[in-house]
PDB file of C-alpha atoms in Angstrom:
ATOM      1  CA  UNK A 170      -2.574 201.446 -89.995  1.00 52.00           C
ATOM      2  CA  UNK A 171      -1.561 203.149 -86.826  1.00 59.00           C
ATOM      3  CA  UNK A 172       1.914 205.420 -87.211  1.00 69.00           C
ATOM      4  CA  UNK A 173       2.375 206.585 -84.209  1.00 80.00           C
ATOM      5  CA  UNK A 174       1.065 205.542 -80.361  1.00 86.00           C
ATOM      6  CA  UNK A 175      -0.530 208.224 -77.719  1.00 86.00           C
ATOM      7  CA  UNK A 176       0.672 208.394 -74.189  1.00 87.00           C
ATOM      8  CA  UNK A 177      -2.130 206.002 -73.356  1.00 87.00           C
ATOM      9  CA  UNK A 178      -1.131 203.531 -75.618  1.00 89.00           C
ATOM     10  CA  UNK A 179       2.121 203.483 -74.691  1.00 91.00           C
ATOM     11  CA  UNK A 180       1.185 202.714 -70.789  1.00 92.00           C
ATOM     12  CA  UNK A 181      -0.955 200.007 -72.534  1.00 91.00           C
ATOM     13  CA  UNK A 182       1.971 198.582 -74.526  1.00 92.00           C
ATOM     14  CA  UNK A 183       4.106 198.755 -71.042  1.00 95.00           C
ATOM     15  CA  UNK A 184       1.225 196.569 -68.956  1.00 94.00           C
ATOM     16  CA  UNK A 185       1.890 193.904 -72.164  1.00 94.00           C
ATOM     17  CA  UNK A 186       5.579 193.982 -72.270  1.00 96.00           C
ATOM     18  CA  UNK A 187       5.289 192.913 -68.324  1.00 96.00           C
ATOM     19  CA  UNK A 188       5.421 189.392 -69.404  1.00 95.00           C
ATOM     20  CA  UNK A 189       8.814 189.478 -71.016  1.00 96.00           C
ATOM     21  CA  UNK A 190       9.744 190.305 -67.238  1.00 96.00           C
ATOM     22  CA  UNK A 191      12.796 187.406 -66.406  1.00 96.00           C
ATOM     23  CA  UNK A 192      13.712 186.755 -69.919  1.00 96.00           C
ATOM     24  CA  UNK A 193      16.727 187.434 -71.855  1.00 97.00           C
ATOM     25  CA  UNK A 194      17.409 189.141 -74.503  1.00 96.00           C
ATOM     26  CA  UNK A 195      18.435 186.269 -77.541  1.00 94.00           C
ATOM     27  CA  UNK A 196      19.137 188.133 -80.571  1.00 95.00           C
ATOM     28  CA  UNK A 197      18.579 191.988 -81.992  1.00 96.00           C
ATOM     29  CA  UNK A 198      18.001 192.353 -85.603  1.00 94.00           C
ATOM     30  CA  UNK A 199      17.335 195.689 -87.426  1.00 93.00           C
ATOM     31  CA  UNK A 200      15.494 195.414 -90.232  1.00 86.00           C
ATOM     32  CA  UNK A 201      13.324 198.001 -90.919  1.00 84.00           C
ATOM     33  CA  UNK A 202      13.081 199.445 -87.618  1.00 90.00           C
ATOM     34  CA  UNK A 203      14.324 197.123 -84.856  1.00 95.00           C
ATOM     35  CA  UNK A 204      13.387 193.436 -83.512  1.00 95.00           C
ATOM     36  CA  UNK A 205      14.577 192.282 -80.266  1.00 96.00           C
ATOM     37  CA  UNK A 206      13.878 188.245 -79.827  1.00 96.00           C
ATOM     38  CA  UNK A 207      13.698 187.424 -76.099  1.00 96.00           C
ATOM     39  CA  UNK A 208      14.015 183.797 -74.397  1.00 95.00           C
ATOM     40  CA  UNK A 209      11.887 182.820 -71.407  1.00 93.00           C
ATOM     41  CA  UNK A 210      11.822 179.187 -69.327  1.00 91.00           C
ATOM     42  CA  UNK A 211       8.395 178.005 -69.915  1.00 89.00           C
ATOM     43  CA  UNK A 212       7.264 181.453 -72.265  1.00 86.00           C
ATOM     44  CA  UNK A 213       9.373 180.484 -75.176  1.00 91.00           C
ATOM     45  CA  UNK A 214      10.911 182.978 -77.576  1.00 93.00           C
ATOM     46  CA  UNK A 215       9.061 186.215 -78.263  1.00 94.00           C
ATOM     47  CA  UNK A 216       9.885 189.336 -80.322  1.00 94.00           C
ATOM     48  CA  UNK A 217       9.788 192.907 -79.422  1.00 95.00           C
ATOM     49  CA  UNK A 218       9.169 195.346 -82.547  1.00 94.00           C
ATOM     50  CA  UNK A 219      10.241 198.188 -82.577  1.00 94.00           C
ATOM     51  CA  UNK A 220       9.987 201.373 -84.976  1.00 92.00           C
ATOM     52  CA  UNK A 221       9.960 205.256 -84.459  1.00 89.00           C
ATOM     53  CA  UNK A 222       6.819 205.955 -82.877  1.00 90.00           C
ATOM     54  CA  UNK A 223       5.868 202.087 -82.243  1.00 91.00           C
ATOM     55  CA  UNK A 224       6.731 198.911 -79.615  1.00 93.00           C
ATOM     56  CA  UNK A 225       4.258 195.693 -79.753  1.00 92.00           C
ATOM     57  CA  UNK A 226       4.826 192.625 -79.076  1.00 92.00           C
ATOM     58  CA  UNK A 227       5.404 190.553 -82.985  1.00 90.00           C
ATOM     59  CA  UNK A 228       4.284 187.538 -83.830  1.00 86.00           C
ATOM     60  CA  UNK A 229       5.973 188.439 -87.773  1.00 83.00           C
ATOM     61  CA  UNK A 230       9.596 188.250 -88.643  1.00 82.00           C
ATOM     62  CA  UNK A 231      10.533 189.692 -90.943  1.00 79.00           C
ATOM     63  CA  UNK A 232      13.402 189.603 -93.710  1.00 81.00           C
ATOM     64  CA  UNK A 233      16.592 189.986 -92.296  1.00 82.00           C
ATOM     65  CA  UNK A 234      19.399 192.177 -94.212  1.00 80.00           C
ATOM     66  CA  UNK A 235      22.334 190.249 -95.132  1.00 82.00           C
ATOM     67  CA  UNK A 236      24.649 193.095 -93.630  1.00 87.00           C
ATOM     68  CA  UNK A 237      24.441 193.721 -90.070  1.00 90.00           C
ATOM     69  CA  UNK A 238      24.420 197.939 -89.168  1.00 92.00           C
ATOM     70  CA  UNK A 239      26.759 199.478 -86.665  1.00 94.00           C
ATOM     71  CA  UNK A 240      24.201 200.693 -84.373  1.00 95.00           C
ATOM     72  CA  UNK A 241      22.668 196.691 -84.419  1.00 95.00           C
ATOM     73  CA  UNK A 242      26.477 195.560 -83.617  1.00 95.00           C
ATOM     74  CA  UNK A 243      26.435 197.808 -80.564  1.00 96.00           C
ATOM     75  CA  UNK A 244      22.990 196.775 -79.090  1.00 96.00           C
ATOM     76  CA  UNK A 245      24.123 193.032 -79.449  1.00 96.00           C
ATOM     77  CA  UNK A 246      27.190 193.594 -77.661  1.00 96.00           C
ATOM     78  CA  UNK A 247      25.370 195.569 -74.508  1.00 96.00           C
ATOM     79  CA  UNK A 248      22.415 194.000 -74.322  1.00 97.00           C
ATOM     80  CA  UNK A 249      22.889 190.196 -75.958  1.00 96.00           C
ATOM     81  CA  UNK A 250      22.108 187.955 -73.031  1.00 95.00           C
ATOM     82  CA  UNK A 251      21.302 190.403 -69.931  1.00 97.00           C
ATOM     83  CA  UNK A 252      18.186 189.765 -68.322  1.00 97.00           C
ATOM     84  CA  UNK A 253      15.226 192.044 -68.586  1.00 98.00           C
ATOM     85  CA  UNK A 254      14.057 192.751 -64.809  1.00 98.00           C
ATOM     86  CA  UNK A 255      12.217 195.947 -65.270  1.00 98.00           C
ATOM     87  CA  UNK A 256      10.102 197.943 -67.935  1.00 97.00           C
ATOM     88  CA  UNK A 257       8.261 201.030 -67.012  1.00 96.00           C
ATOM     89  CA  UNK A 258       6.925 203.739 -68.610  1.00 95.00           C
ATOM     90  CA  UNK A 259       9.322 206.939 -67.751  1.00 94.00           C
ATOM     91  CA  UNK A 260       7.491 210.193 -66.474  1.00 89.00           C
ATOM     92  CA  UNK A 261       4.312 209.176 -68.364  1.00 87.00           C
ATOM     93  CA  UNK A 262       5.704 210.247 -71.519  1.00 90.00           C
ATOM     94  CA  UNK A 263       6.395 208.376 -74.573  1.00 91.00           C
ATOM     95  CA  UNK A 264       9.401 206.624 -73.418  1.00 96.00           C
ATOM     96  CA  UNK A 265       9.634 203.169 -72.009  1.00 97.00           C
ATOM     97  CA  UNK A 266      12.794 202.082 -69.907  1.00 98.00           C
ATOM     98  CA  UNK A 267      14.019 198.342 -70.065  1.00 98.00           C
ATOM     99  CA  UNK A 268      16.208 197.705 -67.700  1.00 98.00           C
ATOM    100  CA  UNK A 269      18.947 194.622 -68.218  1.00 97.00           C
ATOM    101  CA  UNK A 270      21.189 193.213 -65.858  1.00 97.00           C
ATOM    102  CA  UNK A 271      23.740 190.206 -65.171  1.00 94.00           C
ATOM    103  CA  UNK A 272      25.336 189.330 -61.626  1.00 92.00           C
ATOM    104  CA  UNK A 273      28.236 192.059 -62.701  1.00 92.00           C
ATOM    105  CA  UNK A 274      26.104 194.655 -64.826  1.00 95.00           C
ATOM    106  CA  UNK A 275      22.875 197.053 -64.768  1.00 97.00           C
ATOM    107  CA  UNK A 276      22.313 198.504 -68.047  1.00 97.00           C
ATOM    108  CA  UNK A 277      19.146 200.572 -69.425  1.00 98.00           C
ATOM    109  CA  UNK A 278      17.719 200.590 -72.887  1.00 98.00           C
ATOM    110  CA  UNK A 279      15.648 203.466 -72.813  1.00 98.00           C
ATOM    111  CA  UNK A 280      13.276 203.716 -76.049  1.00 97.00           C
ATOM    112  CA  UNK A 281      12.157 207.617 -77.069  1.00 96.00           C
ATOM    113  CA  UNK A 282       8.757 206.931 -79.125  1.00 94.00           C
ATOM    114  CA  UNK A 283       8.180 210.408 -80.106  1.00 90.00           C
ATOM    115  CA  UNK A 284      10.015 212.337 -83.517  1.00 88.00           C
ATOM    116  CA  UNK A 285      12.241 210.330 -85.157  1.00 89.00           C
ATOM    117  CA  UNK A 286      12.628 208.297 -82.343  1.00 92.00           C
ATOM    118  CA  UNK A 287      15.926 207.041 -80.894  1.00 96.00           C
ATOM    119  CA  UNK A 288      17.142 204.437 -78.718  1.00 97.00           C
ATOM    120  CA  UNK A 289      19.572 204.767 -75.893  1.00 97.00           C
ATOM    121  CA  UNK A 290      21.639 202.596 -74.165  1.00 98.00           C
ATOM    122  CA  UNK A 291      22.929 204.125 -70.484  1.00 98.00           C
ATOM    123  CA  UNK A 292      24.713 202.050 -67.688  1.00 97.00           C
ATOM    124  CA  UNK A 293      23.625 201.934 -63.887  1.00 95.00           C
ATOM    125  CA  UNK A 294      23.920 205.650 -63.521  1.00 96.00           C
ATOM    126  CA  UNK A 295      21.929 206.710 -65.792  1.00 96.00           C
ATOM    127  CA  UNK A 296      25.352 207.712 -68.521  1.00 98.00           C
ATOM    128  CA  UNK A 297      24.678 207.325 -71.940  1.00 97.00           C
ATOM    129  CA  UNK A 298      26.929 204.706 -73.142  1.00 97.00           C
ATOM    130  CA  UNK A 299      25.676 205.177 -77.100  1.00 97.00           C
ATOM    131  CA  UNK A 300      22.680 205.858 -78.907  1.00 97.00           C
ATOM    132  CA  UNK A 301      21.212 205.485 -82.137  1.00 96.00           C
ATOM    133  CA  UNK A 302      20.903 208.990 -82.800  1.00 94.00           C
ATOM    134  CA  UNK A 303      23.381 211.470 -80.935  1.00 95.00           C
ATOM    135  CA  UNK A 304      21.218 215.310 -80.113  1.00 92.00           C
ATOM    136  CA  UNK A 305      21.413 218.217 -78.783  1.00 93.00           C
ATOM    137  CA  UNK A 306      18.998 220.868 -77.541  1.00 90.00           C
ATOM    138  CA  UNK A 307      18.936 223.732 -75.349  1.00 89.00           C
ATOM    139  CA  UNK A 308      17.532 221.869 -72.256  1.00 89.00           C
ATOM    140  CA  UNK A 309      19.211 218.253 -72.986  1.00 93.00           C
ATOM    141  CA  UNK A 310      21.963 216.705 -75.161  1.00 96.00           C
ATOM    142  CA  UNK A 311      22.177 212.520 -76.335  1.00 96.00           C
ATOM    143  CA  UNK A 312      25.764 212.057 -76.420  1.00 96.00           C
ATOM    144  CA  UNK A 313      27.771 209.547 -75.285  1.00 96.00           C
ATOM    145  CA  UNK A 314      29.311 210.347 -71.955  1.00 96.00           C
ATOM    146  CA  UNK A 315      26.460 212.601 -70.863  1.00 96.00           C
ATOM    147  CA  UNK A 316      23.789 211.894 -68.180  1.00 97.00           C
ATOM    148  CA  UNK A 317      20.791 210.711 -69.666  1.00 97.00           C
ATOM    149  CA  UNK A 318      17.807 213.049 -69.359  1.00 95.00           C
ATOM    150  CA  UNK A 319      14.260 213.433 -70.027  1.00 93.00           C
ATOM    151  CA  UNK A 320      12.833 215.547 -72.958  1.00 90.00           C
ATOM    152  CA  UNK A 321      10.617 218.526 -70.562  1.00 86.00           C
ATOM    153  CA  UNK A 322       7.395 217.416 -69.406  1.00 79.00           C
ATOM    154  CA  UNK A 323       4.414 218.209 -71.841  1.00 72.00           C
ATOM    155  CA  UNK A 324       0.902 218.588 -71.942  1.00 66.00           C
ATOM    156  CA  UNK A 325      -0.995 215.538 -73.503  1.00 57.00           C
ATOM    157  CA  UNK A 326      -4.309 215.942 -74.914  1.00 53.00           C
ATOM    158  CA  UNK A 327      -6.923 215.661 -72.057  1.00 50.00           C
ATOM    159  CA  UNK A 328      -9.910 213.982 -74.656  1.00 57.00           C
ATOM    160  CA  UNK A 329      -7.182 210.595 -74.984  1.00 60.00           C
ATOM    161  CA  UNK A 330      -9.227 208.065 -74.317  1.00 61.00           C
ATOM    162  CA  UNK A 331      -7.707 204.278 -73.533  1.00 61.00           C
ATOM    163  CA  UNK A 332      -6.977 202.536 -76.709  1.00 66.00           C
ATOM    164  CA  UNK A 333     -10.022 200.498 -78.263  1.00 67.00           C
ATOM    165  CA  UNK A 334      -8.979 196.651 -79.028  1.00 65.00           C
ATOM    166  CA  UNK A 335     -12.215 195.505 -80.588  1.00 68.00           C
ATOM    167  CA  UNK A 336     -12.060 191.827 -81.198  1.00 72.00           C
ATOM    168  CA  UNK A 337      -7.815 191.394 -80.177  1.00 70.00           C
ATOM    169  CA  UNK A 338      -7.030 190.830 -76.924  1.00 72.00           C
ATOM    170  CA  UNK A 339      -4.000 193.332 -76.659  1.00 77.00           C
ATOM    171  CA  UNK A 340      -2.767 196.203 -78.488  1.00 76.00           C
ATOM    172  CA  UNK A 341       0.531 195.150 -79.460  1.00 72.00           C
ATOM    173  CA  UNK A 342      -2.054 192.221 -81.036  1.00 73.00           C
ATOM    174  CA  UNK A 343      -4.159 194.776 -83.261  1.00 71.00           C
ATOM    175  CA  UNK A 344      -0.669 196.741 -84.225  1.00 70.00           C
ATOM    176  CA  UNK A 345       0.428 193.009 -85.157  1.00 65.00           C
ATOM    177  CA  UNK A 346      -3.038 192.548 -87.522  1.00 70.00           C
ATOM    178  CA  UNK A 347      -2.016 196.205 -89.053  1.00 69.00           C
ATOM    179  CA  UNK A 348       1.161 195.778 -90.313  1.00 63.00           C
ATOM    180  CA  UNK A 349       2.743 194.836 -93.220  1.00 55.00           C
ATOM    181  CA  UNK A 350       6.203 193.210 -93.599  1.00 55.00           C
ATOM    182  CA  UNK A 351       8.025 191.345 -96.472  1.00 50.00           C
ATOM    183  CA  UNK A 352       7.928 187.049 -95.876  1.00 47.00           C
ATOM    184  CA  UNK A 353      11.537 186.294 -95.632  1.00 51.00           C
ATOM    185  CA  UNK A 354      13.209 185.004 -98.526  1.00 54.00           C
ATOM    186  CA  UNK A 355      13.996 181.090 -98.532  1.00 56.00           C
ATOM    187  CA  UNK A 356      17.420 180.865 -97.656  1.00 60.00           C
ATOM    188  CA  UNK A 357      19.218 179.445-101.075  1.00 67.00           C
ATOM    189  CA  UNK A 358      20.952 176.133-101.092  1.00 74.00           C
ATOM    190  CA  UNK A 359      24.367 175.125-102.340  1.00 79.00           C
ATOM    191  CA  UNK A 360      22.974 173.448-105.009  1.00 79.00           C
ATOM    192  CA  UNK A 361      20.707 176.704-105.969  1.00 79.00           C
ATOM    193  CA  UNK A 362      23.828 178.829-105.613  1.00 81.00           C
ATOM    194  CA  UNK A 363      25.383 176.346-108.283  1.00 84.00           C
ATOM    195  CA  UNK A 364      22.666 176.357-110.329  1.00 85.00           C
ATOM    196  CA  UNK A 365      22.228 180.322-110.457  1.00 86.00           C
ATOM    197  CA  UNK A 366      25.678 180.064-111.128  1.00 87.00           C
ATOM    198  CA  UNK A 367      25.727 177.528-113.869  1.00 88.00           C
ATOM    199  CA  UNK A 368      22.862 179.179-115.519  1.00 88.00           C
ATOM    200  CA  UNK A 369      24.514 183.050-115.449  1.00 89.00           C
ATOM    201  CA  UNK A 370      27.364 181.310-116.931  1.00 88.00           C
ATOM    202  CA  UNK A 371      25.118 179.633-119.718  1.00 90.00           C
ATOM    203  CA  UNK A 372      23.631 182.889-120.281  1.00 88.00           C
ATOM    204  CA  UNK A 373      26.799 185.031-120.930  1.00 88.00           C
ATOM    205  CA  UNK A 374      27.919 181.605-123.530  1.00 89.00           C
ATOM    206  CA  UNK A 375      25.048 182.368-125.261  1.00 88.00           C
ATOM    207  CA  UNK A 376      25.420 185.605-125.554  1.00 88.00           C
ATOM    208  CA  UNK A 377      28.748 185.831-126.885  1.00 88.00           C
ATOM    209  CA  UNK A 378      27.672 183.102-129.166  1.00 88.00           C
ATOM    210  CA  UNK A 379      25.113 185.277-130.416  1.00 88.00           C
ATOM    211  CA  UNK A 380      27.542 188.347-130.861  1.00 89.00           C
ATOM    212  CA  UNK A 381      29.935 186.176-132.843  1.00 90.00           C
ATOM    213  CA  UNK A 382      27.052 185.341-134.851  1.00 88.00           C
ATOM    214  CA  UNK A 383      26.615 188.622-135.730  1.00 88.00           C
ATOM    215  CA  UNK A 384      29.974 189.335-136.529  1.00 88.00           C
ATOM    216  CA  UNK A 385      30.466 186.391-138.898  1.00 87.00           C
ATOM    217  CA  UNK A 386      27.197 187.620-140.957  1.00 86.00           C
ATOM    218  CA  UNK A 387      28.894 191.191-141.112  1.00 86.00           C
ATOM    219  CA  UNK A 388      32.075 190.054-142.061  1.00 85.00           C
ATOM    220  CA  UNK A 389      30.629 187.001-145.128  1.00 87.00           C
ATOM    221  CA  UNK A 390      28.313 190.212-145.912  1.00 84.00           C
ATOM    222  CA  UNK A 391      31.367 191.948-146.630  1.00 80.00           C
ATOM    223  CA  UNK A 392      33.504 189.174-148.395  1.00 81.00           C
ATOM    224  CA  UNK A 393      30.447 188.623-150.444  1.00 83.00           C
ATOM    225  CA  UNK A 394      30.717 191.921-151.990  1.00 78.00           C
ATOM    226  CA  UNK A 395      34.669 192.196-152.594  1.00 77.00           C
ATOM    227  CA  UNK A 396      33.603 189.312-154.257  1.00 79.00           C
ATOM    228  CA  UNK A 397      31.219 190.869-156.596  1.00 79.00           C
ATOM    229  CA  UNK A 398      33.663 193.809-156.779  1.00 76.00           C
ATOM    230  CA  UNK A 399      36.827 191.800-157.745  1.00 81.00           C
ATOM    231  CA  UNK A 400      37.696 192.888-160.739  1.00 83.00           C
ATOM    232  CA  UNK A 401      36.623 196.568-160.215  1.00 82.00           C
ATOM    233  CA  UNK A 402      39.049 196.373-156.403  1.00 79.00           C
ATOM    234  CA  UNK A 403      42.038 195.056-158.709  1.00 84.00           C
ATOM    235  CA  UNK A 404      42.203 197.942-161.419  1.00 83.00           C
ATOM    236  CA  UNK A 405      41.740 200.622-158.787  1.00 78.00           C
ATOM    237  CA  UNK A 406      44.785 198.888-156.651  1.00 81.00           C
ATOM    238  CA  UNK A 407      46.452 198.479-159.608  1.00 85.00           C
ATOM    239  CA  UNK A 408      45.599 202.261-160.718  1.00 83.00           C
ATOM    240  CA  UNK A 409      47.074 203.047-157.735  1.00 79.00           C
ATOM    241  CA  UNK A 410      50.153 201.451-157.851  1.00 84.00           C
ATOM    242  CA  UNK A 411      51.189 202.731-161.253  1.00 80.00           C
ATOM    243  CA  UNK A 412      50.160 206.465-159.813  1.00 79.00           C
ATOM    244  CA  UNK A 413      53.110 205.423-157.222  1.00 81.00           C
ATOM    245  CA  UNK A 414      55.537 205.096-159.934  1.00 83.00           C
ATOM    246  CA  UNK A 415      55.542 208.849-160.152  1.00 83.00           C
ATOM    247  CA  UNK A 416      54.024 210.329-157.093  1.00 82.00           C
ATOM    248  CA  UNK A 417      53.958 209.551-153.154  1.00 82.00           C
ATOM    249  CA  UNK A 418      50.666 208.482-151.771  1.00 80.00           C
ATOM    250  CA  UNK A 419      50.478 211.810-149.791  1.00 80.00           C
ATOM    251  CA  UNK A 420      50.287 213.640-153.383  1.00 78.00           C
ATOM    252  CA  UNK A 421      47.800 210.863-154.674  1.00 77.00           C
ATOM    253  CA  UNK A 422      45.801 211.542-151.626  1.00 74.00           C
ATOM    254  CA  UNK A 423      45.269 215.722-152.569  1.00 75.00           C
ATOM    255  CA  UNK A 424      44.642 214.432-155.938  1.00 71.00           C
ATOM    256  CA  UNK A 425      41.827 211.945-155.259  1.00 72.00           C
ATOM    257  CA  UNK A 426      38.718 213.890-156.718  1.00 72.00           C
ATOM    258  CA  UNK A 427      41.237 213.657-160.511  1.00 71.00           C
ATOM    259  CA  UNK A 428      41.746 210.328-160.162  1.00 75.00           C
ATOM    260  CA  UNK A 429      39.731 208.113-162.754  1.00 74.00           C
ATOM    261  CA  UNK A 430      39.009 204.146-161.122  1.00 79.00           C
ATOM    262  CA  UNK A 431      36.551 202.071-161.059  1.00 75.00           C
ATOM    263  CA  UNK A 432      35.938 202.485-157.562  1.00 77.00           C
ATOM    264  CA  UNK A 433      35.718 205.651-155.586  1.00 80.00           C
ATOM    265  CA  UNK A 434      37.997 205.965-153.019  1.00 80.00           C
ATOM    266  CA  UNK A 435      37.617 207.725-150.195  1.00 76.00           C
ATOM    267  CA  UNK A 436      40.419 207.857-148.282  1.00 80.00           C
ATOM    268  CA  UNK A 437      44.256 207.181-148.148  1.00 81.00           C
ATOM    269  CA  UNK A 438      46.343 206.667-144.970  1.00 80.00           C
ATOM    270  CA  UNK A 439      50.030 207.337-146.194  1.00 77.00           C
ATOM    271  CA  UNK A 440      50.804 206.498-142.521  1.00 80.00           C
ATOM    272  CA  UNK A 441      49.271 203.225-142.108  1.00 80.00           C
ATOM    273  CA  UNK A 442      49.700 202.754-145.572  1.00 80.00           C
ATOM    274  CA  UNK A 443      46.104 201.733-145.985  1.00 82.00           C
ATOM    275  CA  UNK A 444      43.274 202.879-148.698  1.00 80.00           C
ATOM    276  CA  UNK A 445      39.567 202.788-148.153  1.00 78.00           C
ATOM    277  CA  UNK A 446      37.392 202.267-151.249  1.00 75.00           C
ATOM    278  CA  UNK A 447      33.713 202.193-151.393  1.00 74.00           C
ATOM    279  CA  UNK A 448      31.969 198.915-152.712  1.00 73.00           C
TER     280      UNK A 448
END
């Protein structure tokens, strides 16, 4: 699968993008990477994808995130219905320019397709309005505010050759064929929200049911043998009592390894006023 496109293949990509020329942008989406759906009297919808070194034209759409990111929120809000009346390929570099506009408004969305990549939204004159990715280097800075400029002209390559489409008929249609996204989920119902709901519940009954289960065995386990051990728990309380007659049960407590009953005992609580024997 193709990561990244050459110079060529960019100017390509721009020839293809020609025919979204007149249509608006409908909706922007960022998955993984961006999507851009456009709407076009007598085209139809189509969708622009776009990822860090990458733009084709999509026939895939993929799963949507539930949240919507900030940098998604802006693009809608600048670019959300304009009309797309230019795309060009700036300076021969990897960079293509859309350029949007209404009766009041010109706006650019200028898309860097090399590094990272980045995308930047500037007004008429060419001032960045915001960008995905703010930067700064000696020669330019991305900020918002600042005139937008391009990255200094470099050498490409000379043995590029023109991208090779075998049996598709575009490029953006052989990047299509290459890549892999994840089907969107079906969209749950209100009766499969109930249900999932219903059965989580269900699950949790059961297993609290199961934990008191386990606590009732424990505890007839134990009653079982006091039980057994009656008569043997009764003389040691009752050894203990008559030890009380002379002594508190703090001294009967240092005295414990003396005492003579039938069960051991293994601790006394003078606080709590409780006595632990073992059975």
């Amino acid at each position: 699968m193709k990561t990244a496109l050459n110079v060529l293949e960019i100017k390509q990509i721009t020839k293809e993008l020609q025919e979204l020329k007149g249509a608006r942008i409908d909706k922007i989406y960022q998955p993984d990477g961006f999507l851009i759906r456009t709407h076009k009297t007598g085209q139809g919808k189509k969708m622009i994808k776009i990822e860090p070194n990458k733009i084709w034209i999509t026939q895939k759409k993929p799963e949507m995130p539930t949240k919507i990111p900030h940098f998604c929120t802006k693009l809608r809000k600048e670019l959300e219905g304009k009309k797309i009346t230019q795309i060009k390929q700036l300076n021969n570099e990897r960079i293509i320019q859309f350029t949007l506009e209404t009766q009041k408004e010109k706006k650019h969305l200028i898309i860097e397709l090399f590094a990272n990549g980045n995308l930047i939204i500037t007004d008429s004159e060419n001032k960045i309005i915001c960008a995905q990715e703010e930067r700064a280097w000696k020669d330019r800075t991305i900020k918002k505010g600042q005139t937008y400029k391009l990255p200094p002209t470099k050498k490409h390559p000379t043995k590029l050759k023109p991208p090779e489409l075998g049996q598709y008929k575009t490029l953006s249609e052989k990047i299509d064929s290459e890549t892999t996204i994840t089907a969107p989920k079906p969209k749950k119902t209100e009766y499969d929200k109930k249900k999932e709901k219903l059965q989580k519940m269900i699950k949790a009954q059961k297993e609290t049911a199961k934990e008191q289960e386990k606590k009732a065995a424990e505890l007839q386990k134990k009653g079982e043998k006091i039980y057994e051990k009656y008569q043997e728990l009764t003389q040691t309380i009752n050894t203990i009592k008559q030890e009380q007659k002379t002594k508190s049960l703090q001294e009967i407590q240092k005295q414990l390894k003396k005492l003579q009953t039938p069960l051991k005992i293994k601790k006394i609580n003078p606080e709590k006023q409780t006595i632990i024997v073992e059975v």
